[in-house]
PDB file of C-alpha atoms in Angstrom:
ATOM      1  CA  MET A   1      46.861 -22.178  74.484  1.00  0.00           C
ATOM      2  CA  THR A   2      47.910 -22.328  71.688  1.00  0.00           C
ATOM      3  CA  LYS A   3      51.580 -24.113  70.699  1.00  0.00           C
ATOM      4  CA  ASN A   4      53.059 -20.672  69.902  1.00  0.00           C
ATOM      5  CA  TYR A   5      51.853 -19.142  72.575  1.00  0.00           C
ATOM      6  CA  ILE A   6      53.576 -21.865  74.845  1.00  0.00           C
ATOM      7  CA  TYR A   7      56.651 -21.843  72.977  1.00  0.00           C
ATOM      8  CA  ILE A   8      57.082 -18.121  73.571  1.00  0.00           C
ATOM      9  CA  GLY A   9      56.584 -18.024  77.030  1.00  0.00           C
ATOM     10  CA  LEU A  10      59.202 -21.143  77.346  1.00  0.00           C
ATOM     11  CA  PHE A  11      61.276 -18.577  75.542  1.00  0.00           C
ATOM     12  CA  LEU A  12      61.017 -15.789  77.913  1.00  0.00           C
ATOM     13  CA  THR A  13      61.215 -17.656  80.993  1.00  0.00           C
ATOM     14  CA  SER A  14      64.094 -19.957  80.023  1.00  0.00           C
ATOM     15  CA  VAL A  15      66.386 -17.756  77.510  1.00  0.00           C
ATOM     16  CA  LEU A  16      69.691 -16.880  79.883  1.00  0.00           C
ATOM     17  CA  VAL A  17      68.017 -18.385  82.697  1.00  0.00           C
ATOM     18  CA  SER A  18      70.689 -21.327  82.366  1.00  0.00           C
ATOM     19  CA  CYS A  19      73.125 -19.079  83.707  1.00  0.00           C
ATOM     20  CA  ARG A  20      70.621 -18.114  86.510  1.00  0.00           C
ATOM     21  CA  LYS A  21      70.987 -21.372  87.898  1.00  0.00           C
ATOM     22  CA  GLU A  22      74.680 -20.731  88.361  1.00  0.00           C
ATOM     23  CA  ASN A  23      73.996 -17.353  90.050  1.00  0.00           C
ATOM     24  CA  SER A  24      72.135 -19.336  92.986  1.00  0.00           C
ATOM     25  CA  VAL A  25      73.289 -17.381  95.887  1.00  0.00           C
ATOM     26  CA  LEU A  26      72.363 -19.021  99.498  1.00  0.00           C
ATOM     27  CA  PRO A  27      73.987 -18.798 102.247  1.00  0.00           C
ATOM     28  CA  ASN A  28      77.389 -20.523 102.827  1.00  0.00           C
ATOM     29  CA  SER A  29      76.055 -22.175 106.106  1.00  0.00           C
ATOM     30  CA  GLU A  30      73.782 -23.803 103.673  1.00  0.00           C
ATOM     31  CA  SER A  31      75.303 -25.792 101.061  1.00  0.00           C
ATOM     32  CA  THR A  32      78.987 -26.513  99.464  1.00  0.00           C
ATOM     33  CA  ASP A  33      77.371 -26.698  96.141  1.00  0.00           C
ATOM     34  CA  THR A  34      77.561 -23.962  93.348  1.00  0.00           C
ATOM     35  CA  ILE A  35      74.343 -24.710  91.736  1.00  0.00           C
ATOM     36  CA  THR A  36      70.773 -25.271  93.783  1.00  0.00           C
ATOM     37  CA  GLU A  37      68.089 -25.339  91.843  1.00  0.00           C
ATOM     38  CA  ILE A  38      67.223 -27.655  87.974  1.00  0.00           C
ATOM     39  CA  GLN A  39      64.073 -28.184  86.484  1.00  0.00           C
ATOM     40  CA  TYR A  40      63.518 -29.624  83.197  1.00  0.00           C
ATOM     41  CA  THR A  41      60.603 -29.565  80.387  1.00  0.00           C
ATOM     42  CA  SER A  42      57.780 -31.385  82.115  1.00  0.00           C
ATOM     43  CA  ASP A  43      54.411 -30.286  79.465  1.00  0.00           C
ATOM     44  CA  PRO A  44      53.919 -32.599  77.622  1.00  0.00           C
ATOM     45  CA  ASP A  45      54.208 -30.653  74.304  1.00  0.00           C
ATOM     46  CA  TYR A  46      57.794 -30.330  75.064  1.00  0.00           C
ATOM     47  CA  VAL A  47      59.067 -33.448  76.565  1.00  0.00           C
ATOM     48  CA  LEU A  48      60.197 -35.638  73.802  1.00  0.00           C
ATOM     49  CA  SER A  49      59.292 -38.580  75.789  1.00  0.00           C
ATOM     50  CA  ASN A  50      58.966 -41.670  73.924  1.00  0.00           C
ATOM     51  CA  LYS A  51      62.238 -40.883  72.043  1.00  0.00           C
ATOM     52  CA  ASN A  52      65.510 -43.359  73.090  1.00  0.00           C
ATOM     53  CA  ALA A  53      68.759 -41.263  73.519  1.00  0.00           C
ATOM     54  CA  GLN A  54      70.309 -42.150  70.071  1.00  0.00           C
ATOM     55  CA  GLU A  55      67.108 -40.565  68.385  1.00  0.00           C
ATOM     56  CA  LEU A  56      67.230 -37.469  70.207  1.00  0.00           C
ATOM     57  CA  ILE A  57      70.715 -37.191  69.190  1.00  0.00           C
ATOM     58  CA  VAL A  58      70.075 -37.603  65.339  1.00  0.00           C
ATOM     59  CA  HIS A  59      67.445 -35.292  65.800  1.00  0.00           C
ATOM     60  CA  LEU A  60      69.026 -32.457  66.893  1.00  0.00           C
ATOM     61  CA  GLU A  61      71.490 -32.297  64.624  1.00  0.00           C
ATOM     62  CA  ASP A  62      69.093 -32.562  62.023  1.00  0.00           C
ATOM     63  CA  GLU A  63      66.973 -29.201  64.064  1.00  0.00           C
ATOM     64  CA  GLN A  64      70.317 -27.694  63.428  1.00  0.00           C
ATOM     65  CA  ASN A  65      71.390 -28.547  59.863  1.00  0.00           C
ATOM     66  CA  ASP A  66      67.672 -26.768  59.439  1.00  0.00           C
ATOM     67  CA  LEU A  67      68.000 -24.220  60.603  1.00  0.00           C
ATOM     68  CA  LYS A  68      71.949 -23.296  59.688  1.00  0.00           C
ATOM     69  CA  ARG A  69      70.121 -23.975  55.949  1.00  0.00           C
ATOM     70  CA  LYS A  70      67.769 -21.362  56.875  1.00  0.00           C
ATOM     71  CA  LEU A  71      69.831 -18.623  58.176  1.00  0.00           C
ATOM     72  CA  LYS A  72      71.482 -18.853  55.057  1.00  0.00           C
ATOM     73  CA  LYS A  73      68.875 -16.908  53.579  1.00  0.00           C
ATOM     74  CA  ALA A  74      67.018 -15.129  56.427  1.00  0.00           C
ATOM     75  CA  ASN A  75      66.970 -11.593  56.915  1.00  0.00           C
ATOM     76  CA  LYS A  76      67.525  -9.680  60.198  1.00  0.00           C
ATOM     77  CA  LYS A  77      63.734  -9.831  61.078  1.00  0.00           C
ATOM     78  CA  GLU A  78      63.532 -13.513  60.080  1.00  0.00           C
ATOM     79  CA  ALA A  79      67.108 -14.870  61.593  1.00  0.00           C
ATOM     80  CA  GLU A  80      65.769 -13.720  65.210  1.00  0.00           C
ATOM     81  CA  ALA A  81      62.304 -15.355  64.368  1.00  0.00           C
ATOM     82  CA  LEU A  82      64.273 -18.428  63.682  1.00  0.00           C
ATOM     83  CA  TYR A  83      66.394 -17.809  67.253  1.00  0.00           C
ATOM     84  CA  ILE A  84      62.688 -17.496  69.006  1.00  0.00           C
ATOM     85  CA  ASP A  85      61.398 -20.864  67.562  1.00  0.00           C
ATOM     86  CA  TYR A  86      64.977 -22.886  67.460  1.00  0.00           C
ATOM     87  CA  TYR A  87      65.773 -21.856  71.146  1.00  0.00           C
ATOM     88  CA  LYS A  88      62.686 -23.234  72.177  1.00  0.00           C
ATOM     89  CA  ARG A  89      63.300 -26.000  69.940  1.00  0.00           C
ATOM     90  CA  PHE A  90      66.879 -27.231  71.113  1.00  0.00           C
ATOM     91  CA  THR A  91      65.652 -26.983  74.772  1.00  0.00           C
ATOM     92  CA  THR A  92      63.255 -29.282  74.204  1.00  0.00           C
ATOM     93  CA  ILE A  93      65.507 -31.650  72.936  1.00  0.00           C
ATOM     94  CA  VAL A  94      68.515 -31.080  75.538  1.00  0.00           C
ATOM     95  CA  ASP A  95      65.655 -31.746  78.676  1.00  0.00           C
ATOM     96  CA  SER A  96      64.452 -34.540  76.702  1.00  0.00           C
ATOM     97  CA  LEU A  97      68.064 -36.136  76.331  1.00  0.00           C
ATOM     98  CA  ASN A  98      68.699 -35.458  80.010  1.00  0.00           C
ATOM     99  CA  LEU A  99      65.428 -37.848  80.788  1.00  0.00           C
ATOM    100  CA  ALA A 100      66.517 -40.147  78.517  1.00  0.00           C
ATOM    101  CA  GLU A 101      70.059 -40.430  79.926  1.00  0.00           C
ATOM    102  CA  ILE A 102      68.940 -40.300  83.766  1.00  0.00           C
ATOM    103  CA  ASN A 103      71.164 -43.089  84.414  1.00  0.00           C
ATOM    104  CA  THR A 104      74.467 -42.043  82.757  1.00  0.00           C
ATOM    105  CA  LEU A 105      73.895 -38.654  83.889  1.00  0.00           C
ATOM    106  CA  ASN A 106      73.067 -40.123  87.914  1.00  0.00           C
ATOM    107  CA  THR A 107      76.227 -42.244  87.478  1.00  0.00           C
ATOM    108  CA  TYR A 108      78.480 -39.965  85.621  1.00  0.00           C
ATOM    109  CA  HIS A 109      79.628 -38.010  88.723  1.00  0.00           C
ATOM    110  CA  GLN A 110      81.065 -41.019  90.395  1.00  0.00           C
ATOM    111  CA  MET A 111      83.464 -42.003  87.559  1.00  0.00           C
ATOM    112  CA  GLY A 112      86.479 -39.117  88.225  1.00  0.00           C
ATOM    113  CA  THR A 113      88.515 -39.324  85.729  1.00  0.00           C
ATOM    114  CA  ALA A 114      88.527 -43.084  85.339  1.00  0.00           C
ATOM    115  CA  LYS A 115      85.145 -42.871  82.555  1.00  0.00           C
ATOM    116  CA  HIS A 116      85.003 -46.154  80.515  1.00  0.00           C
ATOM    117  CA  ASP A 117      84.913 -45.642  76.679  1.00  0.00           C
ATOM    118  CA  THR A 118      81.305 -45.606  76.102  1.00  0.00           C
ATOM    119  CA  ILE A 119      80.942 -42.608  78.276  1.00  0.00           C
ATOM    120  CA  LEU A 120      84.428 -40.695  76.848  1.00  0.00           C
ATOM    121  CA  ARG A 121      82.358 -41.664  73.281  1.00  0.00           C
ATOM    122  CA  LYS A 122      79.472 -40.148  74.719  1.00  0.00           C
ATOM    123  CA  GLN A 123      81.275 -37.360  75.500  1.00  0.00           C
ATOM    124  CA  ASN A 124      82.725 -37.190  72.048  1.00  0.00           C
ATOM    125  CA  THR A 125      78.487 -37.390  70.474  1.00  0.00           C
ATOM    126  CA  TYR A 126      77.805 -34.028  72.311  1.00  0.00           C
ATOM    127  CA  ASP A 127      80.385 -32.420  71.713  1.00  0.00           C
ATOM    128  CA  LYS A 128      80.146 -31.854  67.961  1.00  0.00           C
ATOM    129  CA  LEU A 129      76.178 -31.207  68.364  1.00  0.00           C
ATOM    130  CA  GLY A 130      77.513 -28.544  70.860  1.00  0.00           C
ATOM    131  CA  LEU A 131      76.622 -29.866  74.105  1.00  0.00           C
ATOM    132  CA  TYR A 132      78.362 -30.491  77.815  1.00  0.00           C
ATOM    133  CA  PHE A 133      77.658 -32.493  80.515  1.00  0.00           C
ATOM    134  CA  ARG A 134      77.637 -29.748  83.128  1.00  0.00           C
ATOM    135  CA  LYS A 135      78.066 -29.825  86.714  1.00  0.00           C
ATOM    136  CA  VAL A 136      74.823 -28.902  88.534  1.00  0.00           C
ATOM    137  CA  ASP A 137      76.180 -29.794  92.166  1.00  0.00           C
ATOM    138  CA  SER A 138      78.893 -31.572  94.034  1.00  0.00           C
ATOM    139  CA  THR A 139      76.604 -34.755  92.900  1.00  0.00           C
ATOM    140  CA  THR A 140      74.610 -33.865  89.979  1.00  0.00           C
ATOM    141  CA  TYR A 141      75.000 -33.279  86.147  1.00  0.00           C
ATOM    142  CA  ASP A 142      73.154 -32.785  83.255  1.00  0.00           C
ATOM    143  CA  PHE A 143      73.235 -31.463  79.778  1.00  0.00           C
ATOM    144  CA  LYS A 144      74.063 -28.358  78.982  1.00  0.00           C
ATOM    145  CA  ILE A 145      74.615 -26.628  75.549  1.00  0.00           C
ATOM    146  CA  LYS A 146      77.263 -25.177  75.313  1.00  0.00           C
ATOM    147  CA  PRO A 147      78.279 -21.072  75.667  1.00  0.00           C
ATOM    148  CA  GLY A 148      77.963 -19.075  72.505  1.00  0.00           C
ATOM    149  CA  PHE A 149      76.208 -21.747  70.735  1.00  0.00           C
ATOM    150  CA  PHE A 150      73.757 -19.612  69.215  1.00  0.00           C
ATOM    151  CA  TYR A 151      75.911 -16.030  69.179  1.00  0.00           C
ATOM    152  CA  ASN A 152      78.113 -17.523  67.122  1.00  0.00           C
ATOM    153  CA  LEU A 153      75.324 -18.978  64.817  1.00  0.00           C
ATOM    154  CA  PHE A 154      73.759 -15.198  64.763  1.00  0.00           C
ATOM    155  CA  HIS A 155      76.679 -13.615  64.630  1.00  0.00           C
ATOM    156  CA  ASN A 156      75.598 -11.012  62.550  1.00  0.00           C
ATOM    157  CA  LYS A 157      72.540 -11.858  61.187  1.00  0.00           C
ATOM    158  CA  ILE A 158      70.685 -10.207  63.967  1.00  0.00           C
ATOM    159  CA  SER A 159      70.123  -6.175  64.826  1.00  0.00           C
ATOM    160  CA  LYS A 160      72.972  -5.295  66.887  1.00  0.00           C
ATOM    161  CA  GLU A 161      71.210  -4.912  70.185  1.00  0.00           C
ATOM    162  CA  PHE A 162      69.567  -8.334  69.928  1.00  0.00           C
ATOM    163  CA  GLU A 163      73.231  -9.900  69.166  1.00  0.00           C
ATOM    164  CA  GLU A 164      74.381  -7.450  72.119  1.00  0.00           C
ATOM    165  CA  TYR A 165      71.880  -9.750  74.541  1.00  0.00           C
ATOM    166  CA  LEU A 166      73.110 -12.521  73.031  1.00  0.00           C
ATOM    167  CA  ARG A 167      76.717 -12.060  73.246  1.00  0.00           C
ATOM    168  CA  LEU A 168      76.131 -11.010  77.279  1.00  0.00           C
ATOM    169  CA  GLY A 169      74.452 -13.991  77.507  1.00  0.00           C
ATOM    170  CA  TYR A 170      77.376 -15.573  76.183  1.00  0.00           C
ATOM    171  CA  VAL A 171      80.365 -13.929  78.133  1.00  0.00           C
ATOM    172  CA  GLU A 172      77.912 -14.935  81.454  1.00  0.00           C
ATOM    173  CA  HIS A 173      77.695 -18.303  80.459  1.00  0.00           C
ATOM    174  CA  LYS A 174      81.679 -19.128  79.864  1.00  0.00           C
ATOM    175  CA  LEU A 175      82.996 -18.048  82.797  1.00  0.00           C
ATOM    176  CA  PHE A 176      80.772 -20.952  84.722  1.00  0.00           C
ATOM    177  CA  TYR A 177      81.722 -23.226  81.623  1.00  0.00           C
ATOM    178  CA  ASP A 178      85.351 -22.312  81.730  1.00  0.00           C
ATOM    179  CA  GLN A 179      85.067 -22.769  85.788  1.00  0.00           C
ATOM    180  CA  GLN A 180      83.992 -26.308  85.438  1.00  0.00           C
ATOM    181  CA  THR A 181      86.337 -27.528  82.488  1.00  0.00           C
ATOM    182  CA  LYS A 182      89.076 -25.429  82.681  1.00  0.00           C
ATOM    183  CA  ASN A 183      89.477 -24.759  86.646  1.00  0.00           C
ATOM    184  CA  GLU A 184      89.472 -21.498  86.141  1.00  0.00           C
ATOM    185  CA  LYS A 185      88.422 -19.223  89.158  1.00  0.00           C
ATOM    186  CA  ILE A 186      85.287 -16.771  88.413  1.00  0.00           C
ATOM    187  CA  THR A 187      87.434 -13.530  89.257  1.00  0.00           C
ATOM    188  CA  LEU A 188      85.811 -10.603  91.112  1.00  0.00           C
ATOM    189  CA  GLU A 189      86.832  -7.978  87.652  1.00  0.00           C
ATOM    190  CA  SER A 190      84.800 -10.599  85.664  1.00  0.00           C
ATOM    191  CA  GLN A 191      81.980 -10.153  87.638  1.00  0.00           C
ATOM    192  CA  ARG A 192      82.105  -6.681  87.848  1.00  0.00           C
ATOM    193  CA  ASN A 193      82.856  -6.379  84.156  1.00  0.00           C
ATOM    194  CA  LEU A 194      79.610  -8.061  83.287  1.00  0.00           C
ATOM    195  CA  ILE A 195      77.057  -5.765  86.051  1.00  0.00           C
ATOM    196  CA  ILE A 196      78.507  -2.607  84.069  1.00  0.00           C
ATOM    197  CA  ASN A 197      77.894  -4.008  80.520  1.00  0.00           C
ATOM    198  CA  TRP A 198      75.099  -5.659  81.446  1.00  0.00           C
ATOM    199  CA  GLU A 199      73.729  -2.046  82.904  1.00  0.00           C
ATOM    200  CA  LYS A 200      74.598  -0.565  80.098  1.00  0.00           C
ATOM    201  CA  PHE A 201      72.912  -2.838  77.752  1.00  0.00           C
ATOM    202  CA  ILE A 202      69.611  -2.415  79.972  1.00  0.00           C
ATOM    203  CA  THR A 203      69.686   1.350  80.117  1.00  0.00           C
ATOM    204  CA  GLN A 204      70.327   2.248  76.508  1.00  0.00           C
ATOM    205  CA  HIS A 205      68.138  -0.636  74.990  1.00  0.00           C
ATOM    206  CA  LYS A 206      64.497  -0.065  76.921  1.00  0.00           C
ATOM    207  CA  ASP A 207      62.309  -0.797  74.312  1.00  0.00           C
ATOM    208  CA  PHE A 208      64.584  -4.323  73.579  1.00  0.00           C
ATOM    209  CA  LYS A 209      62.185  -6.802  73.345  1.00  0.00           C
ATOM    210  CA  PHE A 210      63.036  -9.222  75.809  1.00  0.00           C
ATOM    211  CA  ILE A 211      64.381  -6.130  78.270  1.00  0.00           C
ATOM    212  CA  ASP A 212      62.658  -7.967  81.150  1.00  0.00           C
ATOM    213  CA  SER A 213      65.247 -11.172  80.873  1.00  0.00           C
ATOM    214  CA  ALA A 214      67.927  -8.962  80.091  1.00  0.00           C
ATOM    215  CA  LYS A 215      66.936  -7.444  83.306  1.00  0.00           C
ATOM    216  CA  ARG A 216      66.881 -10.271  85.385  1.00  0.00           C
ATOM    217  CA  SER A 217      69.941 -11.210  84.058  1.00  0.00           C
ATOM    218  CA  TYR A 218      71.656  -7.988  85.407  1.00  0.00           C
ATOM    219  CA  SER A 219      69.968  -8.742  88.623  1.00  0.00           C
ATOM    220  CA  ASP A 220      71.152 -12.249  88.822  1.00  0.00           C
ATOM    221  CA  ASN A 221      74.799 -10.895  88.198  1.00  0.00           C
ATOM    222  CA  MET A 222      74.215  -8.278  90.588  1.00  0.00           C
ATOM    223  CA  MET A 223      73.317 -10.252  93.425  1.00  0.00           C
ATOM    224  CA  LEU A 224      76.001 -12.782  92.605  1.00  0.00           C
ATOM    225  CA  TYR A 225      78.705 -10.138  92.547  1.00  0.00           C
ATOM    226  CA  LEU A 226      77.970  -9.053  96.177  1.00  0.00           C
ATOM    227  CA  PHE A 227      77.211 -12.186  97.849  1.00  0.00           C
ATOM    228  CA  GLY A 228      79.195 -14.636  96.163  1.00  0.00           C
ATOM    229  CA  THR A 229      77.536 -18.675  96.135  1.00  0.00           C
ATOM    230  CA  PRO A 230      77.713 -21.250  98.372  1.00  0.00           C
ATOM    231  CA  ALA A 231      80.804 -22.501  97.760  1.00  0.00           C
ATOM    232  CA  LYS A 232      82.899 -18.767  97.477  1.00  0.00           C
ATOM    233  CA  PRO A 233      80.503 -16.357  99.576  1.00  0.00           C
ATOM    234  CA  THR A 234      81.629 -12.386 100.022  1.00  0.00           C
ATOM    235  CA  PHE A 235      81.195 -12.776 103.436  1.00  0.00           C
ATOM    236  CA  GLU A 236      81.614 -14.629 106.539  1.00  0.00           C
ATOM    237  CA  ILE A 237      77.650 -15.283 107.781  1.00  0.00           C
ATOM    238  CA  SER A 238      78.690 -16.389 111.806  1.00  0.00           C
ATOM    239  CA  SER A 239      80.659 -13.286 111.744  1.00  0.00           C
ATOM    240  CA  LYS A 240      79.223 -11.182 109.884  1.00  0.00           C
ATOM    241  CA  LYS A 241      82.236  -9.350 108.431  1.00  0.00           C
ATOM    242  CA  LEU A 242      83.146  -8.906 103.870  1.00  0.00           C
ATOM    243  CA  TYR A 243      86.193 -10.671 102.511  1.00  0.00           C
ATOM    244  CA  VAL A 244      89.103  -8.155 102.259  1.00  0.00           C
ATOM    245  CA  GLU A 245      88.900  -8.815  98.756  1.00  0.00           C
ATOM    246  CA  ASN A 246      85.299  -8.290  98.872  1.00  0.00           C
ATOM    247  CA  GLU A 247      85.108  -5.444 100.863  1.00  0.00           C
ATOM    248  CA  GLN A 248      88.073  -3.115  98.874  1.00  0.00           C
ATOM    249  CA  GLU A 249      86.147  -4.337  96.300  1.00  0.00           C
ATOM    250  CA  TYR A 250      83.433  -2.846  96.491  1.00  0.00           C
ATOM    251  CA  ILE A 251      84.898   0.290  98.132  1.00  0.00           C
ATOM    252  CA  SER A 252      87.291   0.627  95.210  1.00  0.00           C
ATOM    253  CA  PHE A 253      83.904   0.624  92.507  1.00  0.00           C
ATOM    254  CA  VAL A 254      81.696   2.415  94.507  1.00  0.00           C
ATOM    255  CA  LYS A 255      84.432   5.550  94.507  1.00  0.00           C
ATOM    256  CA  GLN A 256      85.838   5.059  91.198  1.00  0.00           C
ATOM    257  CA  ASN A 257      82.278   4.654  89.276  1.00  0.00           C
ATOM    258  CA  PRO A 258      79.833   7.426  91.176  1.00  0.00           C
ATOM    259  CA  ASN A 259      77.245   7.337  88.193  1.00  0.00           C
ATOM    260  CA  LEU A 260      76.532   4.217  87.768  1.00  0.00           C
ATOM    261  CA  ILE A 261      73.537   2.141  89.382  1.00  0.00           C
ATOM    262  CA  SER A 262      75.465  -0.866  89.870  1.00  0.00           C
ATOM    263  CA  ALA A 263      77.747   1.640  91.879  1.00  0.00           C
ATOM    264  CA  GLU A 264      75.155   2.996  94.023  1.00  0.00           C
ATOM    265  CA  ILE A 265      73.655  -0.408  94.488  1.00  0.00           C
ATOM    266  CA  THR A 266      77.116  -1.552  95.745  1.00  0.00           C
ATOM    267  CA  LYS A 267      77.132   1.813  98.089  1.00  0.00           C
ATOM    268  CA  SER A 268      73.375   1.374 100.033  1.00  0.00           C
ATOM    269  CA  PHE A 269      74.589  -2.580 100.295  1.00  0.00           C
ATOM    270  CA  LEU A 270      77.911  -1.491 101.944  1.00  0.00           C
ATOM    271  CA  LYS A 271      75.514   0.788 104.065  1.00  0.00           C
ATOM    272  CA  HIS A 272      73.279  -1.439 105.069  1.00  0.00           C
ATOM    273  CA  PHE A 273      75.732  -4.356 105.660  1.00  0.00           C
ATOM    274  CA  TYR A 274      77.669  -2.172 108.335  1.00  0.00           C
ATOM    275  CA  VAL A 275      74.138  -0.897 110.175  1.00  0.00           C
ATOM    276  CA  ASN A 276      73.038  -4.074 110.664  1.00  0.00           C
ATOM    277  CA  ASP A 277      75.512  -6.452 111.381  1.00  0.00           C
ATOM    278  CA  LYS A 278      75.182  -5.828 115.077  1.00  0.00           C
ATOM    279  CA  ASN A 279      71.387  -6.344 114.961  1.00  0.00           C
ATOM    280  CA  PHE A 280      71.108  -9.672 113.996  1.00  0.00           C
ATOM    281  CA  THR A 281      71.182 -12.651 114.648  1.00  0.00           C
ATOM    282  CA  SER A 282      73.680 -14.130 111.386  1.00  0.00           C
ATOM    283  CA  GLU A 283      70.648 -15.824 109.688  1.00  0.00           C
ATOM    284  CA  LYS A 284      68.766 -13.075 110.199  1.00  0.00           C
ATOM    285  CA  PHE A 285      71.566 -10.997 109.226  1.00  0.00           C
ATOM    286  CA  TYR A 286      71.862 -12.714 105.933  1.00  0.00           C
ATOM    287  CA  VAL A 287      68.408 -12.663 104.937  1.00  0.00           C
ATOM    288  CA  ASP A 288      67.851  -9.142 105.551  1.00  0.00           C
ATOM    289  CA  LEU A 289      70.669  -8.145 103.826  1.00  0.00           C
ATOM    290  CA  LYS A 290      69.448 -10.103 100.857  1.00  0.00           C
ATOM    291  CA  GLU A 291      65.717  -9.077 100.661  1.00  0.00           C
ATOM    292  CA  PHE A 292      67.063  -5.294 100.973  1.00  0.00           C
ATOM    293  CA  THR A 293      69.762  -5.774  97.814  1.00  0.00           C
ATOM    294  CA  LYS A 294      67.016  -7.438  95.472  1.00  0.00           C
ATOM    295  CA  LYS A 295      64.696  -4.100  96.432  1.00  0.00           C
ATOM    296  CA  GLU A 296      67.141  -1.609  95.859  1.00  0.00           C
ATOM    297  CA  ILE A 297      67.953  -3.918  92.248  1.00  0.00           C
ATOM    298  CA  SER A 298      64.306  -3.678  91.690  1.00  0.00           C
ATOM    299  CA  GLU A 299      63.981   0.105  92.397  1.00  0.00           C
ATOM    300  CA  HIS A 300      66.666   1.618  90.027  1.00  0.00           C
ATOM    301  CA  ILE A 301      66.145  -0.669  87.320  1.00  0.00           C
ATOM    302  CA  LYS A 302      62.572  -0.328  87.204  1.00  0.00           C
TER     303      LYS A 302
END
């Protein structure tokens, strides 16, 4: 397999998957973590394993400056090609930083607010590069490109549909970023708006080159809207009862948006929930409901 094919493969599996990690949906009895999956690039063609953190920082800065220089002269087609190329490059470097800084990341959560000067200097350095310490779960951190980094760079330089795709990814990622950095709650309204906008995108741009990735983002956000996170589920698994706030939200959403695919899925979710809440044990109920909902989403957006 040539490197070009490898690069495209990495892009297709990585783009917007960053938020997909945030959107992991598990029974609330399994974990109190908000993110339960983390994967780094392990292919030797990608991981710059022979470079230390300082070398990687310089390398990332050089690549960012190189991209900005090329974007000044690029037309829309060239800019889109640059996005694909440099998304891969930056992902490579960030993955490598996660390995080079493993000791810092492993102890970061233990420091709390009492971080020593070395860590504060690192935070400042990575902040200038558009990176931040992302909280993966209750004890784990990694480096993550800040939301809006690519959208802001490529704004007005790519096609409208490509820009909307990046904008939605930006909005999606920013919800979790603000939750961590500003302690802002992810509201049902913000989740609802996101799934509506993703639905609008995938129905209006069926021939978009990364439509499969857009559909995965829609699916993940739809599951998040209906199931919540381990830290904030939408229903109590043991009693198989929807929380009042969520139940009212779903009923209102279905009534007010009868023509939306998302409303049809939500209606099917509610019907299946009510019909089967007495037919299974709590764990089987959850698994059955999750499998049913995934199938419903897949059928509606295939």
